[in-house]
CSV table of N, CA and C in Angstrom, one decimal:
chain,number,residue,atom,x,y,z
A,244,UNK,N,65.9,47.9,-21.7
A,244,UNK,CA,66.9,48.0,-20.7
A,244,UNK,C,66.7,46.9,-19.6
A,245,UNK,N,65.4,46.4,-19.1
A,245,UNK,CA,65.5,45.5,-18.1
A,245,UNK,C,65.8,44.9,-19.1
A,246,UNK,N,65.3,44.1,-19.9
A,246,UNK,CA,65.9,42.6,-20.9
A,246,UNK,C,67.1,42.2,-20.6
A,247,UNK,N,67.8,43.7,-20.8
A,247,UNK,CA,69.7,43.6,-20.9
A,247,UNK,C,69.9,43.3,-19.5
A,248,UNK,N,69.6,43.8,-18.7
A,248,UNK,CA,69.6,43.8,-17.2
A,248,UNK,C,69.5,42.0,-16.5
A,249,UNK,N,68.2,41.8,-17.2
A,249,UNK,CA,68.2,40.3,-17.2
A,249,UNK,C,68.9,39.1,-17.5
A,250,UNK,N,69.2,40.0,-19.1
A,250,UNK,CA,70.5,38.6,-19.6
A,250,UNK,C,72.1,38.4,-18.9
A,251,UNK,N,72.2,39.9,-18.4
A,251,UNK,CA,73.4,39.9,-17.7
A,251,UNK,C,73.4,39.4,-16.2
A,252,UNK,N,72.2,39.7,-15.5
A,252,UNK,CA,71.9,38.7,-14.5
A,252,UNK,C,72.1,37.2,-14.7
A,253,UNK,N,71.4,36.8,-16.0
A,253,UNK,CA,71.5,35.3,-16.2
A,253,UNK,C,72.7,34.9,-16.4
A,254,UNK,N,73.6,35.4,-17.4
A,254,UNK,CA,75.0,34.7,-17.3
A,254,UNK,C,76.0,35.0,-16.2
A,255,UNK,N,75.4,35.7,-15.8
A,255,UNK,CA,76.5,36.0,-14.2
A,255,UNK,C,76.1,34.6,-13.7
A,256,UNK,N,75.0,34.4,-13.1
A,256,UNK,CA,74.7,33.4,-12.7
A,256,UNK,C,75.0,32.0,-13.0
A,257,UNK,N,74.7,31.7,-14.5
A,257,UNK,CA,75.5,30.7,-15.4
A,257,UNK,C,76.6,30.3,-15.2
A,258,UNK,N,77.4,31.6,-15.2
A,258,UNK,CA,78.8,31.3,-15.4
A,258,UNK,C,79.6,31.3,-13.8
A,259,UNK,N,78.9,30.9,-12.9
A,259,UNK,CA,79.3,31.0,-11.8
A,259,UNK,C,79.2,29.2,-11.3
A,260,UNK,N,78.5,28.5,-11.9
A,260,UNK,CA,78.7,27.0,-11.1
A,260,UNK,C,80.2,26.5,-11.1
A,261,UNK,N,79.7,25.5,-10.0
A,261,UNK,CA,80.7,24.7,-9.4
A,261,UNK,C,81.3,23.7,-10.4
A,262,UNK,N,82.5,23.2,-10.8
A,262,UNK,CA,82.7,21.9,-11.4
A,262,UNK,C,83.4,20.9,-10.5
A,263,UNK,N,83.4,19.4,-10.8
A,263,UNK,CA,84.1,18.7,-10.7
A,263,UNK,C,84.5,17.9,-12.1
A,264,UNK,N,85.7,17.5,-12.5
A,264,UNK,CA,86.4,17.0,-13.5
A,264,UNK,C,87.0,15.5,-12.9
A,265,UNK,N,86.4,14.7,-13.4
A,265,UNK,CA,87.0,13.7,-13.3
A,265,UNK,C,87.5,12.2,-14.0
A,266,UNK,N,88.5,11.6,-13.8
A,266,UNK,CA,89.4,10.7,-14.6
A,266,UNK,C,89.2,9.5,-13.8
A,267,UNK,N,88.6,8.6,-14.5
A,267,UNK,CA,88.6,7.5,-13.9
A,267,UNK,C,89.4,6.6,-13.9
A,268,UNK,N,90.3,5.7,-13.2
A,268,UNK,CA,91.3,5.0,-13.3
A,268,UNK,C,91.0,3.6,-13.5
A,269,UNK,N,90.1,2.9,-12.6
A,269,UNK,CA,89.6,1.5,-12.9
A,269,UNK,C,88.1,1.5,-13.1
A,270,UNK,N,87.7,0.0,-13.5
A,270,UNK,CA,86.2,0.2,-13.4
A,270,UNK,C,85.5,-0.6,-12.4
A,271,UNK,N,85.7,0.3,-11.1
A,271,UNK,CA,85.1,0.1,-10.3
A,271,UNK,C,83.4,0.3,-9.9
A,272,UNK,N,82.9,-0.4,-9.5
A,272,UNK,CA,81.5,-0.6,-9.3
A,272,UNK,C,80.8,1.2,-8.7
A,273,UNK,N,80.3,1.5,-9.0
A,273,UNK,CA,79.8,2.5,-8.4
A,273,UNK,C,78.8,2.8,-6.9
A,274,UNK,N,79.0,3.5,-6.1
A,274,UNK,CA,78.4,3.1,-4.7
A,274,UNK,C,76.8,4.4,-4.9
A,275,UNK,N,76.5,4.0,-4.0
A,275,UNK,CA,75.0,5.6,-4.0
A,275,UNK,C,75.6,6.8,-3.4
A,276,UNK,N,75.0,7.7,-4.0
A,276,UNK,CA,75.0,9.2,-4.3
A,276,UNK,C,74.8,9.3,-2.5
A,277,UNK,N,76.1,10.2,-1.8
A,277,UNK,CA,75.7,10.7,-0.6
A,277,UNK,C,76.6,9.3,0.0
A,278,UNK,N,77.4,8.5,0.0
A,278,UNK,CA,78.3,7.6,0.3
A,278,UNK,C,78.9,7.9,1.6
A,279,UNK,N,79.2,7.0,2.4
A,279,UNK,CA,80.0,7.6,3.6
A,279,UNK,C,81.6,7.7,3.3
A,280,UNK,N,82.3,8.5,3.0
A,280,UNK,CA,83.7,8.9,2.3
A,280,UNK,C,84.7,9.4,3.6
A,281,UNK,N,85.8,8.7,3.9
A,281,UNK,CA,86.2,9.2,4.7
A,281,UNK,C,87.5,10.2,4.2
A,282,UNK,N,88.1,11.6,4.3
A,282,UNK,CA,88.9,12.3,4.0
A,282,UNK,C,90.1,12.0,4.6
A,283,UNK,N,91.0,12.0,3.7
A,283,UNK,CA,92.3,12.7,3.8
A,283,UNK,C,93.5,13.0,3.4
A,284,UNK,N,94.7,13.9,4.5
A,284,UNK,CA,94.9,14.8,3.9
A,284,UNK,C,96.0,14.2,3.0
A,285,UNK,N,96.7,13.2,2.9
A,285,UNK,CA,97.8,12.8,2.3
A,285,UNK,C,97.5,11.0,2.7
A,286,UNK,N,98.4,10.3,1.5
A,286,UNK,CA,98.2,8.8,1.8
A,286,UNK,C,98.6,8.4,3.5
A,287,UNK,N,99.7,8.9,3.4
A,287,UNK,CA,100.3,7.6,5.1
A,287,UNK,C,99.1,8.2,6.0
A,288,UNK,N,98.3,9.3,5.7
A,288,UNK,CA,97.0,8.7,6.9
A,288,UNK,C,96.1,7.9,6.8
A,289,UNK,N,96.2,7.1,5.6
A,289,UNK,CA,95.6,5.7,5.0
A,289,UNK,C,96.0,5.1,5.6
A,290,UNK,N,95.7,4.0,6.6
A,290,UNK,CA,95.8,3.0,7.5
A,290,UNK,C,95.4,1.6,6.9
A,291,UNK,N,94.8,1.6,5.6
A,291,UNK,CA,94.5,0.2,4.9
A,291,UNK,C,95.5,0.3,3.5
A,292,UNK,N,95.4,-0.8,2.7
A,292,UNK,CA,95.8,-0.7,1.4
A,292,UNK,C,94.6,-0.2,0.8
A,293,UNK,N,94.8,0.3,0.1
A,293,UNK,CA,93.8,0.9,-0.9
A,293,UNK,C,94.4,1.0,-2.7
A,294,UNK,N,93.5,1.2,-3.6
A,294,UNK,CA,93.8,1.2,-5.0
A,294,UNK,C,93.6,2.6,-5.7
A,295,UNK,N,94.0,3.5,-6.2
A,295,UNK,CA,93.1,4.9,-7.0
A,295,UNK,C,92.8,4.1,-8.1
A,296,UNK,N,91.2,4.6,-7.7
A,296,UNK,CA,89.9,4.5,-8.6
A,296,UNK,C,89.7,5.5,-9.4
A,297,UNK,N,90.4,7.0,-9.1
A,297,UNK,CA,89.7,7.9,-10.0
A,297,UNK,C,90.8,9.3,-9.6
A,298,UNK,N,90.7,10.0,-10.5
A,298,UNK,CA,91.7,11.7,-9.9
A,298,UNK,C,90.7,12.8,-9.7
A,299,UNK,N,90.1,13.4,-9.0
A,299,UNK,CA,89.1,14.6,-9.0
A,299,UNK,C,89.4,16.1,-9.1
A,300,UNK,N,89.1,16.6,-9.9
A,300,UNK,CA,89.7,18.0,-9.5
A,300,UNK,C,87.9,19.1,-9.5
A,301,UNK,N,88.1,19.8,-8.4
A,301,UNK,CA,87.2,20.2,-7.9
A,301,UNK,C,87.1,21.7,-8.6
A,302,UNK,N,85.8,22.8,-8.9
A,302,UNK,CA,86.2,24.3,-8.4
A,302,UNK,C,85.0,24.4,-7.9
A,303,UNK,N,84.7,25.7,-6.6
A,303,UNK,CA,83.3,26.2,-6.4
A,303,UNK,C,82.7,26.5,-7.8
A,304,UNK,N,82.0,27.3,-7.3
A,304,UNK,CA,81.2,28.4,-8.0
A,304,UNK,C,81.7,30.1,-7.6
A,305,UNK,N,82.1,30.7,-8.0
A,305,UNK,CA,82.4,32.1,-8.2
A,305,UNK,C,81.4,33.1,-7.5
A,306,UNK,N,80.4,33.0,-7.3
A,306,UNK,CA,79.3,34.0,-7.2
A,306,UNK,C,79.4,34.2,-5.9
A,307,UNK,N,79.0,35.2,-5.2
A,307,UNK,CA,78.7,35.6,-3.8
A,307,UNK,C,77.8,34.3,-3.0
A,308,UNK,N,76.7,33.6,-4.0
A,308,UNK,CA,75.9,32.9,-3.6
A,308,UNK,C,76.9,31.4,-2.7
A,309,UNK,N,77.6,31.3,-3.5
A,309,UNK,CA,78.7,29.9,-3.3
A,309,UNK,C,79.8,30.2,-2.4
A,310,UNK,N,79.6,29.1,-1.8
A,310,UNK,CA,80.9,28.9,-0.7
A,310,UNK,C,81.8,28.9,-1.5
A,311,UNK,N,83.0,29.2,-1.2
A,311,UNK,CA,84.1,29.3,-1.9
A,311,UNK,C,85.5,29.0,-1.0
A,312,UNK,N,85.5,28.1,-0.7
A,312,UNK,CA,86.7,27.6,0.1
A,312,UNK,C,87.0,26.3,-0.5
A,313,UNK,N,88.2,25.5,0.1
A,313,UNK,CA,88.6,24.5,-0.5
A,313,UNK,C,87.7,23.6,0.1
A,314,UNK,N,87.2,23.4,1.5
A,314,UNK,CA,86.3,22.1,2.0
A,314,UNK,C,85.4,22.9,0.9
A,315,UNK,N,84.7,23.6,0.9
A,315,UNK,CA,83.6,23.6,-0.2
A,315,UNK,C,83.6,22.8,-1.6
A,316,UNK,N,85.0,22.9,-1.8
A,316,UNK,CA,85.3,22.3,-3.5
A,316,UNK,C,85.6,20.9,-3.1
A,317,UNK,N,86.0,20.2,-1.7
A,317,UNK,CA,86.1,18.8,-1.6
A,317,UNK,C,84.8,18.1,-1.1
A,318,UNK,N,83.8,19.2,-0.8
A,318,UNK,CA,82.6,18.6,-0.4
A,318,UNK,C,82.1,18.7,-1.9
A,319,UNK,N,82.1,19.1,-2.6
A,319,UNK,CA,81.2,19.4,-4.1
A,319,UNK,C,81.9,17.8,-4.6
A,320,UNK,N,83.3,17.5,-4.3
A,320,UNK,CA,83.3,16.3,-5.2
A,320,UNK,C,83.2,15.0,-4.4
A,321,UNK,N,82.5,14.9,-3.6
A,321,UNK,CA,82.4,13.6,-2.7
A,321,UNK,C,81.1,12.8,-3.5
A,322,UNK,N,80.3,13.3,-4.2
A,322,UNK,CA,79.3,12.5,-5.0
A,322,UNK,C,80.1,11.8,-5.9
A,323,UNK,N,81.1,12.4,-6.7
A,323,UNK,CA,81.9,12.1,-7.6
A,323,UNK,C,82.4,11.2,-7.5
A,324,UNK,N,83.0,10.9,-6.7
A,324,UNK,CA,83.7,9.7,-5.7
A,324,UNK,C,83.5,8.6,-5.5
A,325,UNK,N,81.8,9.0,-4.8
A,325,UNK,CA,81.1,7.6,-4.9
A,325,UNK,C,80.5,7.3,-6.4
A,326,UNK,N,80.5,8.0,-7.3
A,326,UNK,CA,80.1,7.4,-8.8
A,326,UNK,C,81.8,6.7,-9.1
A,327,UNK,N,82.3,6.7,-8.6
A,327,UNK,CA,83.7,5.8,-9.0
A,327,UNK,C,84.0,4.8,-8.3
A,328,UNK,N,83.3,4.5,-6.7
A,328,UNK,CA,83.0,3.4,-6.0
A,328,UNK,C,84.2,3.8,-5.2
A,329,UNK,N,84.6,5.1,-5.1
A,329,UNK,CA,85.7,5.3,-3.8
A,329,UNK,C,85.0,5.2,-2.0
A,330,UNK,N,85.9,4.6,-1.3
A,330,UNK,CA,85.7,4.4,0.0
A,330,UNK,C,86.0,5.8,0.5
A,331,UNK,N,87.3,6.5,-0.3
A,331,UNK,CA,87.8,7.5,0.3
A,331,UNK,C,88.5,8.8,-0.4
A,332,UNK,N,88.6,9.8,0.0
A,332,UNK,CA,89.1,10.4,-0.9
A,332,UNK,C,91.1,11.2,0.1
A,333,UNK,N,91.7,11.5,-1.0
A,333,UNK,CA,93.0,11.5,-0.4
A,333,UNK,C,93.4,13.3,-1.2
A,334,UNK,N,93.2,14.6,-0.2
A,334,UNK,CA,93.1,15.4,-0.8
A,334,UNK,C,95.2,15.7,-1.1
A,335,UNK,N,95.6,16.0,-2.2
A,335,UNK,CA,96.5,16.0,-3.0
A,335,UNK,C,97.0,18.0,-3.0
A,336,UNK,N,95.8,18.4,-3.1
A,336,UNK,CA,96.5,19.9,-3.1
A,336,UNK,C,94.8,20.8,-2.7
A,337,UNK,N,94.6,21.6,-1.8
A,337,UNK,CA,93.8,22.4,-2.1
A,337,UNK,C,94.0,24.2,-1.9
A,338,UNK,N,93.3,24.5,-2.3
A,338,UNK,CA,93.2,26.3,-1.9
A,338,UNK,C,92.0,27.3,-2.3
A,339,UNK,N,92.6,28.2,-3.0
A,339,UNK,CA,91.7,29.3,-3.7
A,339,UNK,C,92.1,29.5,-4.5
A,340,UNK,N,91.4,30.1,-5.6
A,340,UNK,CA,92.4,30.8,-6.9
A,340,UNK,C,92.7,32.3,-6.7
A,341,UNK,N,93.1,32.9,-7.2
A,341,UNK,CA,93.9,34.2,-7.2
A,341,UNK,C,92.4,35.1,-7.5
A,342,UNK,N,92.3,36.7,-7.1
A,342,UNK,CA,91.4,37.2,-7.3
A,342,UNK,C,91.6,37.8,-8.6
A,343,UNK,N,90.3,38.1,-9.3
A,343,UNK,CA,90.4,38.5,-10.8
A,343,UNK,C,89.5,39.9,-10.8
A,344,UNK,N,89.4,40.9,-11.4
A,344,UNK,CA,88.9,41.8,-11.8
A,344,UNK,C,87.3,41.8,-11.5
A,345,UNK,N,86.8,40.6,-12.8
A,345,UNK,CA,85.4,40.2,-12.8
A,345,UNK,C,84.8,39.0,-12.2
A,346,UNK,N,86.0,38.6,-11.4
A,346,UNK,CA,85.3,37.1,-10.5
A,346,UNK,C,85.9,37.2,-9.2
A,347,UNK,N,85.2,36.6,-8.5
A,347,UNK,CA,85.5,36.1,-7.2
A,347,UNK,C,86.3,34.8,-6.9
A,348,UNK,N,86.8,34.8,-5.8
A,348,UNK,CA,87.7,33.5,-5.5
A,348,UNK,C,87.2,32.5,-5.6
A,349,UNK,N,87.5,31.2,-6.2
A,349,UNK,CA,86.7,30.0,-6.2
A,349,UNK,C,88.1,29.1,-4.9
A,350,UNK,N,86.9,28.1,-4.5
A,350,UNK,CA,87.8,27.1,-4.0
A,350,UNK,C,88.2,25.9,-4.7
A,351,UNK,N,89.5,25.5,-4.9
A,351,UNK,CA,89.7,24.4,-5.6
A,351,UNK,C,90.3,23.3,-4.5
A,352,UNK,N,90.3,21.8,-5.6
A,352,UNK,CA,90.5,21.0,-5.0
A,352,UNK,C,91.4,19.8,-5.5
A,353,UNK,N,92.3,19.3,-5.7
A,353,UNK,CA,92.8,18.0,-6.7
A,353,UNK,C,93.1,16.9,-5.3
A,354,UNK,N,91.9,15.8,-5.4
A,354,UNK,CA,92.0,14.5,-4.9
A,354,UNK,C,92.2,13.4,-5.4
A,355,UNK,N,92.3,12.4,-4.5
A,355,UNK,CA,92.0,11.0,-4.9
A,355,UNK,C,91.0,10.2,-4.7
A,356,UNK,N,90.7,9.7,-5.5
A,356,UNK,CA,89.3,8.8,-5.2
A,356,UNK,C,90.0,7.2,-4.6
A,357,UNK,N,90.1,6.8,-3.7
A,357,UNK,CA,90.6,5.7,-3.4
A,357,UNK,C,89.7,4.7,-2.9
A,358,UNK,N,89.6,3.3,-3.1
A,358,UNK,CA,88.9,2.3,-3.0
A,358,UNK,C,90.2,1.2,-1.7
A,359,UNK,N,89.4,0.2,-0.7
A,359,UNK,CA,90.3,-0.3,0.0
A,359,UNK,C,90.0,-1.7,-0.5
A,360,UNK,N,91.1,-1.8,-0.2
A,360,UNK,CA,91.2,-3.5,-0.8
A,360,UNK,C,91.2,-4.2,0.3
């Protein structure tokens, strides 16, 4: 009985990480992990020209343990961003998902990875 107890603990756990999914558009140089990324919420508050370098789509993690809001799911993909050499990211749609039976709300996120030219 504990064993069972355990395995079910484990894939609760498992099945609860965060993702980011991402498409890269150019091949842009890559910047370091932790990058200074400035947000936002649609292009015309882009004040430079810029290029998309990449499309990100974010989710939390599901578990009680995890933040679950949408700045959670656009902070989860700001590393992401800088592996695509983005200056900035340009968020396109965020929220939550719908609640389910056996999961909790995740926060999602679909941005842009944008580089300035």
């Amino acid at each position: 009985m504990k064993n069972l107890l355990k395995l079910v603990l484990l894939i609760f756990v498992l099945s609860s990480c965060a993702s980011v999914k991402v498409e890269r558009l150019t091949g842009s140089s890559p910047k370091s992990r932790n990058c200074n990324l400035e947000v936002f919420n649609n292009e015309s508050e882009v004040k430079r020209k810029f290029q998309v370098v990449c499309s990100l789509d974010s989710k939390t993690g599901n578990s009680i343990w995890n933040k679950r809001t949408a700045e959670a799911a656009i902070e989860n993909a700001k590393n992401k961003a800088c592996e695509c050499g983005a200056d900035a990211i340009v968020v396109t749609s965020s929220g939550r998902t719908k609640l389910k039976f056996y999961s909790y709300r995740r926060g999602v996120a679909s941005m842009k990875g944008v580089k300035y030219l």
